[in-house]
Amino acid sequence: ARMLLSDLLRHELGLTGTHVGCEHGVCGACTVRIDGMTARACLTLAAQVEGARIETVESLAPAPDRLSVLQAAFRRHHALQCGFCTAGILMSLDTLLADEPQADKARIREVLSGHLCRCTGYAPILAAACEAAEALRQEVAHA
């Protein structure tokens, strides 16, 4: 009855991409989407989301052998080192780019401010996000 969504995902469902860093909703590592909106899984009771659509980092790739545009940009820019924060950052940025296709560097930085990364210094993450945003805008323009 008091199981956290992060524990349900990791321990009951085996979706281990969602990490738990601070257990206080500050670091952003546990970010998931609940009915299309980002949320901290470490602050959300599993019972609160019964019947809701939950998306984790495992859902981002369009196929098992293919990365999303954002994931591919992260790979090209080496936007992760230890990888602990990456899933939460990807979830927030993927949501941003879907909701706000015209997001600029300042808006991307604003979204990244809700995440702690001790390895990268954020520059490669920002570069990857900006590249993905432009690529997604081009996809829409040519569709």
PDB file of C-alpha atoms in Angstrom:
ATOM      1  CA  ALA A   1       0.000   0.000   0.000  1.00  0.00           C
ATOM      2  CA  ARG A   2       2.949   2.335   0.620  1.00  0.00           C
ATOM      3  CA  MET A   3       5.220   1.112  -2.154  1.00  0.00           C
ATOM      4  CA  LEU A   4       6.896   3.868  -4.108  1.00  0.00           C
ATOM      5  CA  LEU A   5       6.572   3.893  -7.875  1.00  0.00           C
ATOM      6  CA  SER A   6      10.368   3.707  -8.150  1.00  0.00           C
ATOM      7  CA  ASP A   7      10.400   0.497  -6.104  1.00  0.00           C
ATOM      8  CA  LEU A   8       7.525  -0.994  -8.092  1.00  0.00           C
ATOM      9  CA  LEU A   9       9.278  -0.263 -11.379  1.00  0.00           C
ATOM     10  CA  ARG A  10      12.674  -1.550 -10.311  1.00  0.00           C
ATOM     11  CA  HIS A  11      11.904  -4.426  -7.953  1.00  0.00           C
ATOM     12  CA  GLU A  12       8.522  -5.726  -9.054  1.00  0.00           C
ATOM     13  CA  LEU A  13       8.558  -5.017 -12.804  1.00  0.00           C
ATOM     14  CA  GLY A  14      12.299  -5.292 -13.462  1.00  0.00           C
ATOM     15  CA  LEU A  15      12.464  -1.884 -15.180  1.00  0.00           C
ATOM     16  CA  THR A  16      15.824  -0.915 -13.750  1.00  0.00           C
ATOM     17  CA  GLY A  17      16.505   2.080 -15.994  1.00  0.00           C
ATOM     18  CA  THR A  18      14.806   4.349 -13.474  1.00  0.00           C
ATOM     19  CA  HIS A  19      17.382   5.105 -10.782  1.00  0.00           C
ATOM     20  CA  VAL A  20      16.869   6.337  -7.244  1.00  0.00           C
ATOM     21  CA  GLY A  21      19.467   8.854  -6.184  1.00  0.00           C
ATOM     22  CA  CYS A  22      18.364  11.100  -3.374  1.00  0.00           C
ATOM     23  CA  GLU A  23      14.935   9.716  -2.398  1.00  0.00           C
ATOM     24  CA  HIS A  24      13.794  13.324  -1.928  1.00  0.00           C
ATOM     25  CA  GLY A  25      12.876  14.316  -5.496  1.00  0.00           C
ATOM     26  CA  VAL A  26      15.849  16.655  -5.822  1.00  0.00           C
ATOM     27  CA  CYS A  27      18.323  14.861  -8.119  1.00  0.00           C
ATOM     28  CA  GLY A  28      15.957  13.917 -10.961  1.00  0.00           C
ATOM     29  CA  ALA A  29      17.427  10.434 -11.527  1.00  0.00           C
ATOM     30  CA  CYS A  30      14.029   8.799 -10.982  1.00  0.00           C
ATOM     31  CA  THR A  31      12.113  10.949 -13.471  1.00  0.00           C
ATOM     32  CA  VAL A  32       9.380   9.091 -15.366  1.00  0.00           C
ATOM     33  CA  ARG A  33       6.295  10.165 -17.296  1.00  0.00           C
ATOM     34  CA  ILE A  34       2.878   9.715 -15.751  1.00  0.00           C
ATOM     35  CA  ASP A  35       0.088  10.336 -18.247  1.00  0.00           C
ATOM     36  CA  GLY A  36       2.502  12.385 -20.353  1.00  0.00           C
ATOM     37  CA  MET A  37       3.875  14.574 -17.555  1.00  0.00           C
ATOM     38  CA  THR A  38       7.245  14.182 -15.879  1.00  0.00           C
ATOM     39  CA  ALA A  39       7.219  13.143 -12.243  1.00  0.00           C
ATOM     40  CA  ARG A  40       9.659  11.891  -9.632  1.00  0.00           C
ATOM     41  CA  ALA A  41       9.069   8.180  -9.076  1.00  0.00           C
ATOM     42  CA  CYS A  42      10.757   8.333  -5.658  1.00  0.00           C
ATOM     43  CA  LEU A  43       8.021  10.671  -4.391  1.00  0.00           C
ATOM     44  CA  THR A  44       5.055   8.932  -6.000  1.00  0.00           C
ATOM     45  CA  LEU A  45       3.190   6.095  -4.350  1.00  0.00           C
ATOM     46  CA  ALA A  46       2.417   3.251  -6.732  1.00  0.00           C
ATOM     47  CA  ALA A  47      -1.224   3.337  -5.600  1.00  0.00           C
ATOM     48  CA  GLN A  48      -1.486   6.961  -6.751  1.00  0.00           C
ATOM     49  CA  VAL A  49      -0.896   6.005 -10.366  1.00  0.00           C
ATOM     50  CA  GLU A  50      -3.219   3.034 -10.666  1.00  0.00           C
ATOM     51  CA  GLY A  51      -4.720   3.153 -14.151  1.00  0.00           C
ATOM     52  CA  ALA A  52      -2.265   5.820 -15.343  1.00  0.00           C
ATOM     53  CA  ARG A  53       0.102   5.452 -18.293  1.00  0.00           C
ATOM     54  CA  ILE A  54       3.628   5.164 -16.896  1.00  0.00           C
ATOM     55  CA  GLU A  55       6.590   5.614 -19.237  1.00  0.00           C
ATOM     56  CA  THR A  56      10.188   4.933 -18.283  1.00  0.00           C
ATOM     57  CA  VAL A  57      13.469   5.301 -20.142  1.00  0.00           C
ATOM     58  CA  GLU A  58      12.925   1.787 -21.483  1.00  0.00           C
ATOM     59  CA  SER A  59      10.073   3.167 -23.609  1.00  0.00           C
ATOM     60  CA  LEU A  60      12.126   5.792 -25.467  1.00  0.00           C
ATOM     61  CA  ALA A  61      13.764   3.612 -28.112  1.00  0.00           C
ATOM     62  CA  PRO A  62      11.466   3.125 -31.122  1.00  0.00           C
ATOM     63  CA  ALA A  63      12.682  -0.480 -31.542  1.00  0.00           C
ATOM     64  CA  PRO A  64      14.931  -2.839 -29.577  1.00  0.00           C
ATOM     65  CA  ASP A  65      17.789  -2.295 -32.030  1.00  0.00           C
ATOM     66  CA  ARG A  66      17.295   1.442 -32.583  1.00  0.00           C
ATOM     67  CA  LEU A  67      17.885   4.495 -30.387  1.00  0.00           C
ATOM     68  CA  SER A  68      15.597   7.497 -30.293  1.00  0.00           C
ATOM     69  CA  VAL A  69      16.862  10.737 -31.851  1.00  0.00           C
ATOM     70  CA  LEU A  70      17.678  12.046 -28.372  1.00  0.00           C
ATOM     71  CA  GLN A  71      19.428   8.856 -27.268  1.00  0.00           C
ATOM     72  CA  ALA A  72      21.505   8.812 -30.466  1.00  0.00           C
ATOM     73  CA  ALA A  73      22.529  12.437 -29.868  1.00  0.00           C
ATOM     74  CA  PHE A  74      23.572  11.544 -26.310  1.00  0.00           C
ATOM     75  CA  ARG A  75      25.708   8.768 -27.724  1.00  0.00           C
ATOM     76  CA  ARG A  76      27.335  11.010 -30.353  1.00  0.00           C
ATOM     77  CA  HIS A  77      28.120  13.739 -27.813  1.00  0.00           C
ATOM     78  CA  HIS A  78      29.262  11.343 -25.073  1.00  0.00           C
ATOM     79  CA  ALA A  79      26.630  12.971 -22.878  1.00  0.00           C
ATOM     80  CA  LEU A  80      26.942  10.419 -20.127  1.00  0.00           C
ATOM     81  CA  GLN A  81      29.733   8.993 -18.084  1.00  0.00           C
ATOM     82  CA  CYS A  82      28.594   6.905 -15.139  1.00  0.00           C
ATOM     83  CA  GLY A  83      25.040   6.954 -16.535  1.00  0.00           C
ATOM     84  CA  PHE A  84      23.272   7.149 -13.191  1.00  0.00           C
ATOM     85  CA  CYS A  85      21.450  10.400 -13.974  1.00  0.00           C
ATOM     86  CA  THR A  86      20.963   9.718 -17.681  1.00  0.00           C
ATOM     87  CA  ALA A  87      17.561   8.015 -17.609  1.00  0.00           C
ATOM     88  CA  GLY A  88      15.924  10.855 -15.710  1.00  0.00           C
ATOM     89  CA  ILE A  89      17.525  13.490 -17.917  1.00  0.00           C
ATOM     90  CA  LEU A  90      16.420  11.646 -21.055  1.00  0.00           C
ATOM     91  CA  MET A  91      12.844  11.449 -19.767  1.00  0.00           C
ATOM     92  CA  SER A  92      12.709  15.173 -18.996  1.00  0.00           C
ATOM     93  CA  LEU A  93      14.315  16.205 -22.282  1.00  0.00           C
ATOM     94  CA  ASP A  94      12.199  13.799 -24.346  1.00  0.00           C
ATOM     95  CA  THR A  95       9.073  15.263 -22.758  1.00  0.00           C
ATOM     96  CA  LEU A  96      10.296  18.814 -23.353  1.00  0.00           C
ATOM     97  CA  LEU A  97      11.087  18.186 -27.018  1.00  0.00           C
ATOM     98  CA  ALA A  98       7.718  16.505 -27.577  1.00  0.00           C
ATOM     99  CA  ASP A  99       5.766  19.269 -25.819  1.00  0.00           C
ATOM    100  CA  GLU A 100       7.867  22.237 -26.960  1.00  0.00           C
ATOM    101  CA  PRO A 101       9.512  21.447 -30.309  1.00  0.00           C
ATOM    102  CA  GLN A 102      10.848  25.003 -30.558  1.00  0.00           C
ATOM    103  CA  ALA A 103      12.628  24.809 -27.186  1.00  0.00           C
ATOM    104  CA  ASP A 104      15.858  26.786 -27.318  1.00  0.00           C
ATOM    105  CA  LYS A 105      19.105  26.401 -25.399  1.00  0.00           C
ATOM    106  CA  ALA A 106      17.844  28.540 -22.507  1.00  0.00           C
ATOM    107  CA  ARG A 107      14.689  26.436 -22.136  1.00  0.00           C
ATOM    108  CA  ILE A 108      16.702  23.227 -22.300  1.00  0.00           C
ATOM    109  CA  ARG A 109      19.016  24.560 -19.570  1.00  0.00           C
ATOM    110  CA  GLU A 110      15.974  25.381 -17.463  1.00  0.00           C
ATOM    111  CA  VAL A 111      14.756  21.788 -17.719  1.00  0.00           C
ATOM    112  CA  LEU A 112      18.241  20.452 -16.976  1.00  0.00           C
ATOM    113  CA  SER A 113      18.351  22.560 -13.808  1.00  0.00           C
ATOM    114  CA  GLY A 114      16.088  19.951 -12.217  1.00  0.00           C
ATOM    115  CA  HIS A 115      18.765  17.268 -12.602  1.00  0.00           C
ATOM    116  CA  LEU A 116      22.060  16.626 -10.875  1.00  0.00           C
ATOM    117  CA  CYS A 117      24.954  15.193 -12.868  1.00  0.00           C
ATOM    118  CA  ARG A 118      28.308  14.983 -11.154  1.00  0.00           C
ATOM    119  CA  CYS A 119      30.257  13.605 -14.116  1.00  0.00           C
ATOM    120  CA  THR A 120      29.681  15.538 -17.322  1.00  0.00           C
ATOM    121  CA  GLY A 121      29.551  19.212 -16.415  1.00  0.00           C
ATOM    122  CA  TYR A 122      26.344  19.371 -18.510  1.00  0.00           C
ATOM    123  CA  ALA A 123      28.026  20.725 -21.674  1.00  0.00           C
ATOM    124  CA  PRO A 124      27.734  17.470 -23.673  1.00  0.00           C
ATOM    125  CA  ILE A 125      24.188  16.943 -22.386  1.00  0.00           C
ATOM    126  CA  LEU A 126      23.207  20.419 -23.545  1.00  0.00           C
ATOM    127  CA  ALA A 127      24.907  19.906 -26.922  1.00  0.00           C
ATOM    128  CA  ALA A 128      23.118  16.580 -27.416  1.00  0.00           C
ATOM    129  CA  ALA A 129      19.747  18.053 -26.465  1.00  0.00           C
ATOM    130  CA  CYS A 130      20.185  21.008 -28.833  1.00  0.00           C
ATOM    131  CA  GLU A 131      21.198  18.672 -31.671  1.00  0.00           C
ATOM    132  CA  ALA A 132      18.196  16.417 -31.023  1.00  0.00           C
ATOM    133  CA  ALA A 133      15.845  19.404 -30.889  1.00  0.00           C
ATOM    134  CA  GLU A 134      17.083  20.601 -34.285  1.00  0.00           C
ATOM    135  CA  ALA A 135      16.877  17.098 -35.785  1.00  0.00           C
ATOM    136  CA  LEU A 136      13.311  16.675 -34.543  1.00  0.00           C
ATOM    137  CA  ARG A 137      12.344  20.090 -35.941  1.00  0.00           C
ATOM    138  CA  GLN A 138      13.799  19.049 -39.307  1.00  0.00           C
ATOM    139  CA  GLU A 139      11.818  15.784 -39.216  1.00  0.00           C
ATOM    140  CA  VAL A 140       8.606  17.749 -38.687  1.00  0.00           C
ATOM    141  CA  ALA A 141       9.493  20.265 -41.413  1.00  0.00           C
ATOM    142  CA  HIS A 142      10.080  17.472 -43.927  1.00  0.00           C
ATOM    143  CA  ALA A 143       7.085  15.342 -42.954  1.00  0.00           C
TER     144      ALA A 143
END
